[in-house]
PDB file of C-alpha atoms in Angstrom:
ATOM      1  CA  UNK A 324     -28.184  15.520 -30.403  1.00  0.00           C
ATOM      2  CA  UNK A 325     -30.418  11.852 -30.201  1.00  0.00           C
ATOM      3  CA  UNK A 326     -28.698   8.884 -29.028  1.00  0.00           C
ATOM      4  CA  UNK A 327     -29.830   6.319 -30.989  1.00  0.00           C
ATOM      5  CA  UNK A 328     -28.221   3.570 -28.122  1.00  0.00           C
ATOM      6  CA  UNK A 329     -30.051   4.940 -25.423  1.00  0.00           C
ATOM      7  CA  UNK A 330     -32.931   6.774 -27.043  1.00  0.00           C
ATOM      8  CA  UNK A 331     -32.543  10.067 -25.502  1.00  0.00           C
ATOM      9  CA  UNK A 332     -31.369  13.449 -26.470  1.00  0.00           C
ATOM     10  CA  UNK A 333     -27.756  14.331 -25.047  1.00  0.00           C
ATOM     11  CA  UNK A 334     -25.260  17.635 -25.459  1.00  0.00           C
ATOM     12  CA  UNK A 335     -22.948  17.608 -28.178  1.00  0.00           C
ATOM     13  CA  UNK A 336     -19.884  16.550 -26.627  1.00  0.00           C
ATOM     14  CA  UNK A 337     -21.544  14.087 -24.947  1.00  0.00           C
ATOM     15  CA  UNK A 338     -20.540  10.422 -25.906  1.00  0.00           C
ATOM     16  CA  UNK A 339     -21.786   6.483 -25.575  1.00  0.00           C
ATOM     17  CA  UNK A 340     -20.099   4.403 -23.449  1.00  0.00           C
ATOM     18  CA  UNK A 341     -20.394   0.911 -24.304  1.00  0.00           C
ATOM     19  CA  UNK A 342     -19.112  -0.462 -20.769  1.00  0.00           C
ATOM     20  CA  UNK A 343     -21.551   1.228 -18.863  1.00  0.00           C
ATOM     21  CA  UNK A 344     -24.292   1.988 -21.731  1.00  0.00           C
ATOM     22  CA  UNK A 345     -25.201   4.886 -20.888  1.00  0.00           C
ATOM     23  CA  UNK A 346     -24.023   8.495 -22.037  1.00  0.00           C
ATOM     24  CA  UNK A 347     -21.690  10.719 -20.562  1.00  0.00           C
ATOM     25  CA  UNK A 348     -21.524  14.184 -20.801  1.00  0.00           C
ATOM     26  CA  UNK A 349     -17.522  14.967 -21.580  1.00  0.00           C
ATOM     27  CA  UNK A 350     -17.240  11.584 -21.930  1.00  0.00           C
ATOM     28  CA  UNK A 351     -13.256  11.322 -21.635  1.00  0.00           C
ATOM     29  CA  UNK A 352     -12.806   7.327 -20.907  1.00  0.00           C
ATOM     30  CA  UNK A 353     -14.207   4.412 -19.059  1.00  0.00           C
ATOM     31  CA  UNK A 354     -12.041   3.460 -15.861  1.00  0.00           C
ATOM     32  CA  UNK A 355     -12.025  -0.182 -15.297  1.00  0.00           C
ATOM     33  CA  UNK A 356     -10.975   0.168 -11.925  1.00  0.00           C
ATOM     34  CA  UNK A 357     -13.553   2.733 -10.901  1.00  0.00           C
ATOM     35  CA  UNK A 358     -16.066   0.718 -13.038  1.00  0.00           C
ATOM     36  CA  UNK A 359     -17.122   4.052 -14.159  1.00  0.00           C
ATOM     37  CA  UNK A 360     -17.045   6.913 -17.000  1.00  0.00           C
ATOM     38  CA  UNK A 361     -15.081   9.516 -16.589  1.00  0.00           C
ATOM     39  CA  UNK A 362     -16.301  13.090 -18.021  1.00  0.00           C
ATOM     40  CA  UNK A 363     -16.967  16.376 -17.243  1.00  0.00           C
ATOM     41  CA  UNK A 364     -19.921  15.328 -14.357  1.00  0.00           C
ATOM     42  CA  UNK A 365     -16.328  13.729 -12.250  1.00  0.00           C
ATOM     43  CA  UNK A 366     -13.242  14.334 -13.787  1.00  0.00           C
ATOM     44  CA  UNK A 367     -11.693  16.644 -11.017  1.00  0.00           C
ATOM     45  CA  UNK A 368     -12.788  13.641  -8.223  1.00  0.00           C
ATOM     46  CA  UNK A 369     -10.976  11.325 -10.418  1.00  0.00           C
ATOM     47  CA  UNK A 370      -8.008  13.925 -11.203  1.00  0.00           C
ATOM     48  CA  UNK A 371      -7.911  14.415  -7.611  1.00  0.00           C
ATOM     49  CA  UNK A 372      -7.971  10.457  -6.869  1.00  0.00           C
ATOM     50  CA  UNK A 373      -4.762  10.287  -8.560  1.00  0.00           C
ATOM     51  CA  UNK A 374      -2.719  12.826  -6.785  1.00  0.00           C
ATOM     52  CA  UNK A 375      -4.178  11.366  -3.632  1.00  0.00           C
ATOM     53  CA  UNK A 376      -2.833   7.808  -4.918  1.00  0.00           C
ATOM     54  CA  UNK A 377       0.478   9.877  -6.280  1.00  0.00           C
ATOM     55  CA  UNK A 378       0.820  10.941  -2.698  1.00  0.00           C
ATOM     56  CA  UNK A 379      -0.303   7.931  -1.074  1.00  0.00           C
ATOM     57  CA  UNK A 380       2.668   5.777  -3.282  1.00  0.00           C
ATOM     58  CA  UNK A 381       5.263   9.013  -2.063  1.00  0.00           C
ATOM     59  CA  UNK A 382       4.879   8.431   1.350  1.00  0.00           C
ATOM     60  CA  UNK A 383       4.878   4.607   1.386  1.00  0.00           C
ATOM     61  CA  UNK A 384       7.945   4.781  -0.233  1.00  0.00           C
ATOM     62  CA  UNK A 385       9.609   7.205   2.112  1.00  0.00           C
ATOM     63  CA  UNK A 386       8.267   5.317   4.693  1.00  0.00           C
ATOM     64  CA  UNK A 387       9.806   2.198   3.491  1.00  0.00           C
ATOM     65  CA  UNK A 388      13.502   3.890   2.556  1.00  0.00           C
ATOM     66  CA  UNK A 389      13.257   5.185   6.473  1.00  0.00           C
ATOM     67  CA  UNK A 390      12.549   1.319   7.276  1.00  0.00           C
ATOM     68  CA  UNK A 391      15.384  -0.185   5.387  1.00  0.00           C
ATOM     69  CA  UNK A 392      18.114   2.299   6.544  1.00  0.00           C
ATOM     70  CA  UNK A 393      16.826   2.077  10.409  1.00  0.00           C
ATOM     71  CA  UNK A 394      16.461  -1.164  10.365  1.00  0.00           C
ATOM     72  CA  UNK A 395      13.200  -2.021  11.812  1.00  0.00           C
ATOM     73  CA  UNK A 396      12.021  -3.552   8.426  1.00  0.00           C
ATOM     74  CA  UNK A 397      15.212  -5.983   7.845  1.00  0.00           C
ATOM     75  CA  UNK A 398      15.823  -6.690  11.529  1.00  0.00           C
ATOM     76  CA  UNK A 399      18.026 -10.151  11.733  1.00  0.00           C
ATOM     77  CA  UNK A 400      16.356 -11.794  14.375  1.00  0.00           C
ATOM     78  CA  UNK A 401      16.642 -15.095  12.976  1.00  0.00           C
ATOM     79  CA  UNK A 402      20.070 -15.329  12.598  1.00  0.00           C
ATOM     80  CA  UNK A 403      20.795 -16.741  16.480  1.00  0.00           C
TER      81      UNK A 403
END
């Protein structure tokens, strides 16, 4: 296949992203917070960015539910 956009010859499932103009091979979207396309070249970094995140959110919350019921997060040290 010819890109007309970027005047090059791509596979067939590759697609033009208009963010980043440039084509991607498995083109599955353009992350705004990554500033970059997502496709076939790093979709398992990016599917494994997520779980990291996933786990990253899990532990902060534990974390946090272990503050609030030892109290060292809601300590009342300004009541004198």
């Amino acid at each position: 296949m010819f890109c007309t956009v970027c005047s090059a010859y791509v596979n067939e499932d590759a697609k033009h992203c208009g963010a980043c103009n440039r084509c991607a091979g498995g083109f599955d979207h353009h992350c705004n917070w990554l500033n970059n396309c997502i496709g076939e070249a790093n979709y398992w970094d990016f599917y494994n960015l997520i779980c990291l995140y996933l786990v990253f959110m899990i532990v902060f919350q534990v974390v946090s539910i272990i503050g609030f019921i030892d109290g060292t997060i809601m300590e009342k040290t300004w009541m004198v």
